[in-house]
Amino acid sequence: MTWSDRKNVFGHQIELDSSHSAWWLQYLHPEDAGRVMRSLEAAISNGDLFWMSEYRFQCADQKYIWVHDRGSLVYDADKRAVRMVGLVEDISKDRALKTQLVNASKLAAVGTLASGLVQEINNPLTWVTSNVDFALGELRKAAQDESVDCDAFEETIEALDDARAGADRIGQILSDLRTFARTSSDGVRSICVERVVEAALASLEGELRHRGRVIRDLAPVPPVMANESRLTQAISNLLQNAAGALASAHTPDARVVIRTRAEADRSIIEISDNGPGIPPDVLPRIFDPFFTTKAGGEGLGLGLAVTQSIIVGIGGSIEATSQPGVGTTFRISLPTQDRSLTSKTLMATDDQLSRGRIAVIDQERGIF
């Protein structure tokens, strides 16, 4: 392989005597090198006039990019390949877009599944929780009777408490799955970003306080159109993720930093921690539904997928950067609304909102 007269190839300053395949081969990603070389050797062996491949190439700054390599093979009179003339193109952005589309397809598939199953599971779960609560109440009443041997009820009450905790866990999983089934327009209104951030922080105040310091850097930002409870859930998921990272690292001076700032026509929310960071081979998969690095039973792998679904559903984007041993930052970018709207105009309390009544009707006889 002979490179062109350009001395700069993705940041590498190459010499004329280095313009051959050995120079190129050393910068192929180790996981791709064997596949690429087998493909090229097969093309040469078959006498093909054209070859192409996609692989990861290491730039001068040590970062890998995805490239699309295509070229025409030139043979000498003895049919030996002596040169390839072509183009190596950086396609990292295209690959990232394809990955986003694949993830969106996964989320759509989960949403289709969730919309059909959540209601079917939720109704019998309601029977379970209602009857467990009733049984617990009756047993605790009976235990207050001095003539009754209370010790006989302790194990039963403990078992029912465990059953109730299990039902609550199922309910949380259903809540996460339900997120995929909702449309992005559910309950959308203009909201104050700072208020949502403070609500998320308040919901996790106890957990965060025991993990490390919480540093607020909340600059005023324009309002955004979103479902307030779902955006709060998304930020809470990221804060909980940060708290978990600090817990696993036992980092000195452990801290979570949450920032807001305006950037052109976007409102930016950043959540950073100085935990152990995310390994490079794991980082591309963290938003995949059901992907988790936690031990069995500690997580379903939906937290970050739910968060991405919420953010993308309101026209925003979310990305993560991480460095092992240094920490992780999640960056949410949301489209802003009319800048003439200020945070003050959006701080209406719940008491100022109109209230109504809801009639609950269900055909499942076990619920009532």
mmCIF file of C-alpha atoms in Angstrom:
data_model
loop_
_atom_site.group_PDB
_atom_site.id
_atom_site.type_symbol
_atom_site.label_atom_id
_atom_site.label_comp_id
_atom_site.label_asym_id
_atom_site.label_seq_id
_atom_site.Cartn_x
_atom_site.Cartn_y
_atom_site.Cartn_z
ATOM 1 C CA MET A 1 0.000 0.000 0.000
ATOM 2 C CA THR A 2 1.504 3.319 -1.013
ATOM 3 C CA TRP A 3 0.266 6.517 0.587
ATOM 4 C CA SER A 4 -0.051 9.785 -1.286
ATOM 5 C CA ASP A 5 2.439 12.628 -0.993
ATOM 6 C CA ARG A 6 0.411 14.087 1.882
ATOM 7 C CA LYS A 7 2.626 13.900 4.968
ATOM 8 C CA ASN A 8 -0.271 14.251 7.432
ATOM 9 C CA VAL A 9 -2.576 11.223 7.774
ATOM 10 C CA PHE A 10 -5.069 11.713 10.617
ATOM 11 C CA GLY A 11 -2.447 13.695 12.491
ATOM 12 C CA HIS A 12 0.480 11.352 11.769
ATOM 13 C CA GLN A 13 3.498 13.003 10.176
ATOM 14 C CA ILE A 14 4.689 10.225 7.855
ATOM 15 C CA GLU A 15 8.019 9.951 6.092
ATOM 16 C CA LEU A 16 8.390 8.916 2.465
ATOM 17 C CA ASP A 17 10.082 5.645 3.440
ATOM 18 C CA SER A 18 7.162 4.849 5.754
ATOM 19 C CA SER A 19 4.530 4.949 3.023
ATOM 20 C CA HIS A 20 3.839 1.218 2.936
ATOM 21 C CA SER A 21 1.485 -1.262 4.548
ATOM 22 C CA ALA A 22 3.649 -1.845 7.657
ATOM 23 C CA TRP A 23 3.205 1.783 8.681
ATOM 24 C CA TRP A 24 -0.559 1.557 8.173
ATOM 25 C CA LEU A 25 -0.953 -1.805 9.882
ATOM 26 C CA GLN A 26 0.472 -0.680 13.222
ATOM 27 C CA TYR A 27 -2.378 1.812 13.684
ATOM 28 C CA LEU A 28 -5.258 -0.579 13.029
ATOM 29 C CA HIS A 29 -7.355 -1.406 16.074
ATOM 30 C CA PRO A 30 -6.197 -4.799 17.428
ATOM 31 C CA GLU A 31 -9.748 -6.157 17.191
ATOM 32 C CA ASP A 32 -10.001 -5.136 13.518
ATOM 33 C CA ALA A 33 -6.495 -5.819 12.189
ATOM 34 C CA GLY A 34 -6.926 -9.552 11.553
ATOM 35 C CA ARG A 35 -10.274 -9.127 9.807
ATOM 36 C CA VAL A 36 -9.001 -6.294 7.595
ATOM 37 C CA MET A 37 -5.824 -8.098 6.565
ATOM 38 C CA ARG A 38 -7.706 -11.311 5.748
ATOM 39 C CA SER A 39 -10.078 -9.313 3.586
ATOM 40 C CA LEU A 40 -7.248 -7.558 1.763
ATOM 41 C CA GLU A 41 -5.289 -10.785 1.265
ATOM 42 C CA ALA A 42 -8.385 -12.508 -0.125
ATOM 43 C CA ALA A 43 -8.927 -9.659 -2.595
ATOM 44 C CA ILE A 44 -5.314 -9.883 -3.783
ATOM 45 C CA SER A 45 -5.447 -13.679 -3.980
ATOM 46 C CA ASN A 46 -8.570 -13.478 -6.152
ATOM 47 C CA GLY A 47 -7.030 -10.831 -8.396
ATOM 48 C CA ASP A 48 -9.778 -8.351 -7.510
ATOM 49 C CA LEU A 49 -9.447 -4.874 -8.917
ATOM 50 C CA PHE A 50 -11.312 -3.209 -6.085
ATOM 51 C CA TRP A 51 -11.232 -3.592 -2.261
ATOM 52 C CA MET A 52 -13.073 -1.881 0.580
ATOM 53 C CA SER A 53 -13.435 -2.224 4.340
ATOM 54 C CA GLU A 54 -14.485 -0.368 7.483
ATOM 55 C CA TYR A 55 -12.276 -0.427 10.562
ATOM 56 C CA ARG A 56 -10.951 1.588 13.478
ATOM 57 C CA PHE A 57 -7.751 3.582 12.944
ATOM 58 C CA GLN A 58 -5.652 5.217 15.654
ATOM 59 C CA CYS A 59 -5.018 8.918 15.110
ATOM 60 C CA ALA A 60 -1.940 10.770 16.313
ATOM 61 C CA ASP A 61 -3.825 11.857 19.462
ATOM 62 C CA GLN A 62 -4.233 8.146 20.390
ATOM 63 C CA LYS A 63 -7.989 8.185 19.749
ATOM 64 C CA TYR A 64 -9.560 5.643 17.424
ATOM 65 C CA ILE A 65 -11.884 6.727 14.633
ATOM 66 C CA TRP A 66 -13.971 4.630 12.251
ATOM 67 C CA VAL A 67 -12.819 4.904 8.656
ATOM 68 C CA HIS A 68 -14.121 3.679 5.313
ATOM 69 C CA ASP A 69 -11.185 2.485 3.220
ATOM 70 C CA ARG A 70 -11.673 1.795 -0.473
ATOM 71 C CA GLY A 71 -9.222 1.519 -3.299
ATOM 72 C CA SER A 72 -8.227 0.051 -6.662
ATOM 73 C CA LEU A 73 -5.539 -2.617 -6.660
ATOM 74 C CA VAL A 74 -2.717 -2.288 -9.179
ATOM 75 C CA TYR A 75 -0.817 -5.402 -10.326
ATOM 76 C CA ASP A 76 2.463 -5.778 -12.169
ATOM 77 C CA ALA A 77 3.123 -7.953 -15.240
ATOM 78 C CA ASP A 78 3.511 -11.012 -13.008
ATOM 79 C CA LYS A 79 0.104 -10.324 -11.438
ATOM 80 C CA ARG A 80 1.622 -9.271 -8.122
ATOM 81 C CA ALA A 81 -0.181 -6.527 -6.217
ATOM 82 C CA VAL A 82 2.183 -3.539 -6.046
ATOM 83 C CA ARG A 83 -0.056 -0.604 -5.222
ATOM 84 C CA MET A 84 -3.502 0.446 -4.127
ATOM 85 C CA VAL A 85 -4.957 3.782 -5.116
ATOM 86 C CA GLY A 86 -7.956 4.967 -3.171
ATOM 87 C CA LEU A 87 -9.375 6.972 -0.289
ATOM 88 C CA VAL A 88 -9.576 6.542 3.498
ATOM 89 C CA GLU A 89 -12.504 8.534 4.887
ATOM 90 C CA ASP A 90 -13.430 9.329 8.502
ATOM 91 C CA ILE A 91 -16.967 7.971 9.027
ATOM 92 C CA SER A 92 -17.144 8.235 12.840
ATOM 93 C CA LYS A 93 -20.117 10.600 12.775
ATOM 94 C CA ASP A 94 -22.022 8.357 10.391
ATOM 95 C CA ARG A 95 -21.322 5.340 12.603
ATOM 96 C CA ALA A 96 -22.503 7.255 15.663
ATOM 97 C CA LEU A 97 -25.720 8.196 13.846
ATOM 98 C CA LYS A 98 -26.301 4.571 12.826
ATOM 99 C CA THR A 99 -25.774 3.516 16.445
ATOM 100 C CA GLN A 100 -28.372 6.065 17.558
ATOM 101 C CA LEU A 101 -30.813 4.737 14.979
ATOM 102 C CA VAL A 102 -30.227 1.157 16.164
ATOM 103 C CA ASN A 103 -30.806 2.231 19.761
ATOM 104 C CA ALA A 104 -33.975 4.051 18.701
ATOM 105 C CA SER A 105 -35.198 0.865 17.039
ATOM 106 C CA LYS A 106 -34.485 -1.076 20.215
ATOM 107 C CA LEU A 107 -36.401 1.473 22.271
ATOM 108 C CA ALA A 108 -39.332 1.295 19.840
ATOM 109 C CA ALA A 109 -39.366 -2.495 20.127
ATOM 110 C CA VAL A 110 -39.335 -2.300 23.918
ATOM 111 C CA GLY A 111 -42.109 0.298 23.776
ATOM 112 C CA THR A 112 -44.284 -1.972 21.647
ATOM 113 C CA LEU A 113 -43.710 -4.835 24.071
ATOM 114 C CA ALA A 114 -44.248 -2.649 27.131
ATOM 115 C CA SER A 115 -47.527 -1.150 25.947
ATOM 116 C CA GLY A 116 -49.032 -4.623 25.681
ATOM 117 C CA LEU A 117 -47.615 -6.086 28.885
ATOM 118 C CA VAL A 118 -47.594 -3.317 31.478
ATOM 119 C CA GLN A 119 -51.368 -3.241 31.981
ATOM 120 C CA GLU A 120 -51.615 -7.032 32.027
ATOM 121 C CA ILE A 121 -48.927 -7.282 34.720
ATOM 122 C CA ASN A 122 -50.019 -4.208 36.654
ATOM 123 C CA ASN A 123 -53.531 -5.496 37.408
ATOM 124 C CA PRO A 124 -52.526 -8.782 39.090
ATOM 125 C CA LEU A 125 -49.728 -6.881 40.840
ATOM 126 C CA THR A 126 -52.389 -4.599 42.307
ATOM 127 C CA TRP A 127 -54.201 -7.649 43.689
ATOM 128 C CA VAL A 128 -50.989 -8.885 45.269
ATOM 129 C CA THR A 129 -50.036 -5.588 46.920
ATOM 130 C CA SER A 130 -53.585 -4.899 48.128
ATOM 131 C CA ASN A 131 -53.973 -8.326 49.702
ATOM 132 C CA VAL A 132 -50.489 -8.300 51.218
ATOM 133 C CA ASP A 133 -51.208 -4.896 52.775
ATOM 134 C CA PHE A 134 -54.540 -6.177 54.088
ATOM 135 C CA ALA A 135 -52.935 -9.301 55.573
ATOM 136 C CA LEU A 136 -50.172 -7.264 57.198
ATOM 137 C CA GLY A 137 -52.695 -4.883 58.697
ATOM 138 C CA GLU A 138 -54.779 -7.704 60.151
ATOM 139 C CA LEU A 139 -51.757 -9.488 61.591
ATOM 140 C CA ARG A 140 -50.432 -6.326 63.209
ATOM 141 C CA LYS A 141 -53.835 -5.687 64.769
ATOM 142 C CA ALA A 142 -53.926 -9.231 66.111
ATOM 143 C CA ALA A 143 -50.391 -8.879 67.454
ATOM 144 C CA GLN A 144 -51.541 -5.981 69.643
ATOM 145 C CA ASP A 145 -53.872 -8.329 71.527
ATOM 146 C CA GLU A 146 -52.090 -9.230 74.763
ATOM 147 C CA SER A 147 -53.813 -12.607 74.861
ATOM 148 C CA VAL A 148 -52.222 -13.641 71.574
ATOM 149 C CA ASP A 149 -48.730 -15.120 71.278
ATOM 150 C CA CYS A 150 -47.058 -12.380 69.214
ATOM 151 C CA ASP A 151 -44.022 -14.545 68.469
ATOM 152 C CA ALA A 152 -46.217 -16.711 66.267
ATOM 153 C CA PHE A 153 -46.805 -13.775 63.932
ATOM 154 C CA GLU A 154 -43.233 -12.484 63.608
ATOM 155 C CA GLU A 155 -42.076 -14.808 60.833
ATOM 156 C CA THR A 156 -45.356 -14.408 58.950
ATOM 157 C CA ILE A 157 -45.163 -10.618 59.129
ATOM 158 C CA GLU A 158 -41.517 -10.720 58.045
ATOM 159 C CA ALA A 159 -42.384 -12.938 55.071
ATOM 160 C CA LEU A 160 -45.206 -10.621 54.021
ATOM 161 C CA ASP A 161 -42.906 -7.596 54.352
ATOM 162 C CA ASP A 162 -40.466 -9.324 51.979
ATOM 163 C CA ALA A 163 -43.317 -10.070 49.576
ATOM 164 C CA ARG A 164 -44.368 -6.405 49.674
ATOM 165 C CA ALA A 165 -40.787 -5.290 48.947
ATOM 166 C CA GLY A 166 -40.686 -7.681 45.989
ATOM 167 C CA ALA A 167 -43.977 -6.311 44.675
ATOM 168 C CA ASP A 168 -42.601 -2.773 44.987
ATOM 169 C CA ARG A 169 -39.565 -3.837 42.935
ATOM 170 C CA ILE A 170 -41.844 -5.234 40.222
ATOM 171 C CA GLY A 171 -43.770 -1.976 40.293
ATOM 172 C CA GLN A 172 -40.569 0.004 39.733
ATOM 173 C CA ILE A 173 -39.653 -2.189 36.771
ATOM 174 C CA LEU A 174 -43.129 -1.630 35.305
ATOM 175 C CA SER A 175 -42.710 2.099 35.807
ATOM 176 C CA ASP A 176 -39.461 2.000 33.831
ATOM 177 C CA LEU A 177 -41.042 -0.077 31.067
ATOM 178 C CA ARG A 178 -44.053 2.244 30.939
ATOM 179 C CA THR A 179 -41.687 5.083 30.053
ATOM 180 C CA PHE A 180 -41.007 3.441 26.684
ATOM 181 C CA ALA A 181 -44.723 3.121 25.937
ATOM 182 C CA ARG A 182 -45.560 6.771 26.504
ATOM 183 C CA THR A 183 -45.574 9.292 23.678
ATOM 184 C CA SER A 184 -43.225 12.256 23.819
ATOM 185 C CA SER A 185 -46.158 14.708 23.934
ATOM 186 C CA ASP A 186 -47.635 13.349 27.197
ATOM 187 C CA GLY A 187 -48.061 16.267 29.624
ATOM 188 C CA VAL A 188 -45.608 18.533 27.804
ATOM 189 C CA ARG A 189 -45.510 22.175 28.884
ATOM 190 C CA SER A 190 -42.988 24.953 29.298
ATOM 191 C CA ILE A 191 -40.977 24.316 32.456
ATOM 192 C CA CYS A 192 -38.145 25.830 34.466
ATOM 193 C CA VAL A 193 -34.967 23.755 34.178
ATOM 194 C CA GLU A 194 -33.534 24.955 37.510
ATOM 195 C CA ARG A 195 -36.688 23.863 39.340
ATOM 196 C CA VAL A 196 -36.509 20.394 37.791
ATOM 197 C CA VAL A 197 -32.853 20.055 38.799
ATOM 198 C CA GLU A 198 -33.614 21.109 42.383
ATOM 199 C CA ALA A 199 -36.522 18.642 42.556
ATOM 200 C CA ALA A 200 -34.260 15.806 41.377
ATOM 201 C CA LEU A 201 -31.599 16.774 43.922
ATOM 202 C CA ALA A 202 -34.185 16.908 46.712
ATOM 203 C CA SER A 203 -35.479 13.426 45.860
ATOM 204 C CA LEU A 204 -31.979 11.960 46.302
ATOM 205 C CA GLU A 205 -30.697 14.264 49.028
ATOM 206 C CA GLY A 206 -30.243 11.476 51.588
ATOM 207 C CA GLU A 207 -28.407 9.120 49.241
ATOM 208 C CA LEU A 208 -26.159 11.816 47.805
ATOM 209 C CA ARG A 209 -25.267 13.224 51.232
ATOM 210 C CA HIS A 210 -23.847 9.869 52.312
ATOM 211 C CA ARG A 211 -21.842 9.422 49.090
ATOM 212 C CA GLY A 212 -20.036 12.740 48.840
ATOM 213 C CA ARG A 213 -20.356 16.479 48.324
ATOM 214 C CA VAL A 214 -22.945 17.913 45.962
ATOM 215 C CA ILE A 215 -21.742 21.008 44.119
ATOM 216 C CA ARG A 216 -24.370 23.163 42.407
ATOM 217 C CA ASP A 217 -23.395 25.470 39.562
ATOM 218 C CA LEU A 218 -26.828 26.425 38.294
ATOM 219 C CA ALA A 219 -26.728 29.337 35.880
ATOM 220 C CA PRO A 220 -30.114 30.671 34.668
ATOM 221 C CA VAL A 221 -31.229 29.018 31.422
ATOM 222 C CA PRO A 222 -34.238 29.533 29.163
ATOM 223 C CA PRO A 223 -37.276 27.266 29.757
ATOM 224 C CA VAL A 224 -37.806 24.078 27.789
ATOM 225 C CA MET A 225 -40.863 22.169 26.602
ATOM 226 C CA ALA A 226 -41.056 18.849 28.455
ATOM 227 C CA ASN A 227 -43.038 16.647 30.787
ATOM 228 C CA GLU A 228 -41.783 17.906 34.135
ATOM 229 C CA SER A 229 -42.067 14.632 36.054
ATOM 230 C CA ARG A 230 -40.339 12.637 33.313
ATOM 231 C CA LEU A 231 -37.481 15.148 32.955
ATOM 232 C CA THR A 232 -37.094 15.054 36.742
ATOM 233 C CA GLN A 233 -36.944 11.256 36.494
ATOM 234 C CA ALA A 234 -34.227 11.457 33.833
ATOM 235 C CA ILE A 235 -32.041 13.766 35.935
ATOM 236 C CA SER A 236 -32.711 11.668 39.053
ATOM 237 C CA ASN A 237 -31.520 8.567 37.173
ATOM 238 C CA LEU A 238 -28.238 10.292 36.324
ATOM 239 C CA LEU A 239 -27.760 11.536 39.887
ATOM 240 C CA GLN A 240 -28.452 8.047 41.214
ATOM 241 C CA ASN A 241 -25.952 6.669 38.715
ATOM 242 C CA ALA A 242 -23.351 9.165 39.965
ATOM 243 C CA ALA A 243 -24.075 8.263 43.593
ATOM 244 C CA GLY A 244 -23.603 4.586 42.756
ATOM 245 C CA ALA A 245 -20.277 5.343 41.065
ATOM 246 C CA LEU A 246 -19.006 7.125 44.177
ATOM 247 C CA ALA A 247 -20.176 4.275 46.400
ATOM 248 C CA SER A 248 -18.237 1.704 44.385
ATOM 249 C CA ALA A 249 -15.042 3.754 44.251
ATOM 250 C CA HIS A 250 -14.668 4.992 47.838
ATOM 251 C CA THR A 251 -13.102 8.086 46.294
ATOM 252 C CA PRO A 252 -11.408 10.632 48.599
ATOM 253 C CA ASP A 253 -13.154 14.000 48.327
ATOM 254 C CA ALA A 254 -16.020 12.266 46.512
ATOM 255 C CA ARG A 255 -18.269 14.756 44.766
ATOM 256 C CA VAL A 256 -21.066 15.164 42.271
ATOM 257 C CA VAL A 257 -21.198 18.395 40.285
ATOM 258 C CA ILE A 258 -24.385 19.472 38.517
ATOM 259 C CA ARG A 259 -24.260 22.444 36.174
ATOM 260 C CA THR A 260 -26.713 24.307 33.982
ATOM 261 C CA ARG A 261 -25.860 26.832 31.297
ATOM 262 C CA ALA A 262 -27.295 28.374 28.163
ATOM 263 C CA GLU A 263 -25.565 27.565 24.894
ATOM 264 C CA ALA A 264 -26.941 29.202 21.720
ATOM 265 C CA ASP A 265 -30.540 27.930 21.464
ATOM 266 C CA ARG A 266 -29.970 25.043 23.895
ATOM 267 C CA SER A 267 -30.247 24.566 27.652
ATOM 268 C CA ILE A 268 -27.394 22.391 28.919
ATOM 269 C CA ILE A 269 -27.421 20.194 32.024
ATOM 270 C CA GLU A 270 -24.192 18.454 33.037
ATOM 271 C CA ILE A 271 -23.824 15.906 35.834
ATOM 272 C CA SER A 272 -20.257 14.888 36.719
ATOM 273 C CA ASP A 273 -18.752 12.590 39.319
ATOM 274 C CA ASN A 274 -15.160 11.775 40.250
ATOM 275 C CA GLY A 275 -15.836 8.049 40.580
ATOM 276 C CA PRO A 276 -13.974 5.205 38.877
ATOM 277 C CA GLY A 277 -15.092 6.129 35.362
ATOM 278 C CA ILE A 278 -16.423 3.859 32.627
ATOM 279 C CA PRO A 279 -14.088 1.543 30.651
ATOM 280 C CA PRO A 280 -13.773 2.513 26.946
ATOM 281 C CA ASP A 281 -15.184 -0.831 25.800
ATOM 282 C CA VAL A 282 -18.298 -0.364 27.960
ATOM 283 C CA LEU A 283 -18.997 3.324 27.236
ATOM 284 C CA PRO A 284 -20.605 2.809 23.771
ATOM 285 C CA ARG A 285 -23.180 0.390 25.256
ATOM 286 C CA ILE A 286 -24.344 2.234 28.382
ATOM 287 C CA PHE A 287 -27.586 3.456 26.773
ATOM 288 C CA ASP A 288 -28.530 0.023 25.403
ATOM 289 C CA PRO A 289 -31.750 -1.322 26.970
ATOM 290 C CA PHE A 290 -31.084 -4.145 29.464
ATOM 291 C CA PHE A 291 -27.300 -3.651 29.355
ATOM 292 C CA THR A 292 -25.793 -3.553 32.852
ATOM 293 C CA THR A 293 -22.449 -4.218 34.497
ATOM 294 C CA LYS A 294 -24.058 -4.728 37.908
ATOM 295 C CA ALA A 295 -24.291 -8.112 39.571
ATOM 296 C CA GLY A 296 -27.421 -10.168 38.973
ATOM 297 C CA GLY A 297 -30.442 -8.814 40.824
ATOM 298 C CA GLU A 298 -28.921 -5.346 41.346
ATOM 299 C CA GLY A 299 -30.228 -3.716 38.191
ATOM 300 C CA LEU A 300 -32.328 -4.377 35.115
ATOM 301 C CA GLY A 301 -30.207 -2.190 32.828
ATOM 302 C CA LEU A 302 -33.025 0.244 32.026
ATOM 303 C CA GLY A 303 -32.001 3.388 33.947
ATOM 304 C CA LEU A 304 -29.850 5.042 31.285
ATOM 305 C CA ALA A 305 -32.000 3.693 28.443
ATOM 306 C CA VAL A 306 -35.062 5.268 30.083
ATOM 307 C CA THR A 307 -33.141 8.519 30.516
ATOM 308 C CA GLN A 308 -32.142 8.584 26.845
ATOM 309 C CA SER A 309 -35.697 7.804 25.771
ATOM 310 C CA ILE A 310 -37.030 10.737 27.800
ATOM 311 C CA ILE A 311 -34.429 13.207 26.541
ATOM 312 C CA VAL A 312 -34.670 12.192 22.873
ATOM 313 C CA GLY A 313 -38.471 12.209 23.132
ATOM 314 C CA ILE A 314 -38.482 15.964 23.842
ATOM 315 C CA GLY A 315 -36.046 16.765 21.046
ATOM 316 C CA GLY A 316 -32.898 16.748 23.145
ATOM 317 C CA SER A 317 -29.700 14.740 23.160
ATOM 318 C CA ILE A 318 -27.572 13.075 25.819
ATOM 319 C CA GLU A 319 -23.966 11.953 25.683
ATOM 320 C CA ALA A 320 -21.423 10.620 28.141
ATOM 321 C CA THR A 321 -17.697 11.156 28.407
ATOM 322 C CA SER A 322 -15.569 9.224 30.851
ATOM 323 C CA GLN A 323 -11.974 8.628 31.823
ATOM 324 C CA PRO A 324 -11.140 5.606 33.996
ATOM 325 C CA GLY A 325 -9.781 6.714 37.353
ATOM 326 C CA VAL A 326 -10.938 10.306 36.833
ATOM 327 C CA GLY A 327 -14.732 10.261 36.534
ATOM 328 C CA THR A 328 -17.730 10.538 34.239
ATOM 329 C CA THR A 329 -19.813 13.400 32.836
ATOM 330 C CA PHE A 330 -23.284 13.147 31.338
ATOM 331 C CA ARG A 331 -24.338 16.095 29.173
ATOM 332 C CA ILE A 332 -27.994 16.786 28.373
ATOM 333 C CA SER A 333 -28.787 19.298 25.634
ATOM 334 C CA LEU A 334 -32.397 20.509 25.352
ATOM 335 C CA PRO A 335 -33.955 22.882 22.795
ATOM 336 C CA THR A 336 -35.063 26.091 24.470
ATOM 337 C CA GLN A 337 -38.326 27.947 24.130
ATOM 338 C CA ASP A 338 -39.169 31.639 23.934
ATOM 339 C CA ARG A 339 -36.377 33.504 25.735
ATOM 340 C CA SER A 340 -38.872 36.140 26.890
ATOM 341 C CA LEU A 341 -40.210 33.538 29.312
ATOM 342 C CA THR A 342 -38.276 33.709 32.560
ATOM 343 C CA SER A 343 -37.889 31.258 35.391
ATOM 344 C CA LYS A 344 -40.087 33.474 37.577
ATOM 345 C CA THR A 345 -43.096 33.106 35.274
ATOM 346 C CA LEU A 346 -42.775 29.330 35.416
ATOM 347 C CA MET A 347 -42.532 28.940 39.195
ATOM 348 C CA ALA A 348 -46.267 28.505 39.778
ATOM 349 C CA THR A 349 -46.934 26.178 42.699
ATOM 350 C CA ASP A 350 -49.155 23.133 42.543
ATOM 351 C CA ASP A 351 -51.807 25.031 44.546
ATOM 352 C CA GLN A 352 -52.068 27.526 41.691
ATOM 353 C CA LEU A 353 -52.811 24.816 39.163
ATOM 354 C CA SER A 354 -56.375 23.827 38.393
ATOM 355 C CA ARG A 355 -57.613 20.689 40.123
ATOM 356 C CA GLY A 356 -60.283 18.195 39.166
ATOM 357 C CA ARG A 357 -61.632 14.761 40.038
ATOM 358 C CA ILE A 358 -60.821 11.427 38.465
ATOM 359 C CA ALA A 359 -63.159 8.446 38.374
ATOM 360 C CA VAL A 360 -61.260 5.152 38.414
ATOM 361 C CA ILE A 361 -63.026 2.276 36.649
ATOM 362 C CA ASP A 362 -61.504 -1.171 36.122
ATOM 363 C CA GLN A 363 -63.020 -4.396 34.900
ATOM 364 C CA GLU A 364 -60.641 -6.560 36.933
ATOM 365 C CA ARG A 365 -62.745 -7.785 39.852
ATOM 366 C CA GLY A 366 -59.698 -8.596 41.974
ATOM 367 C CA ILE A 367 -58.832 -4.908 42.322
ATOM 368 C CA PHE A 368 -61.977 -3.831 44.192
#
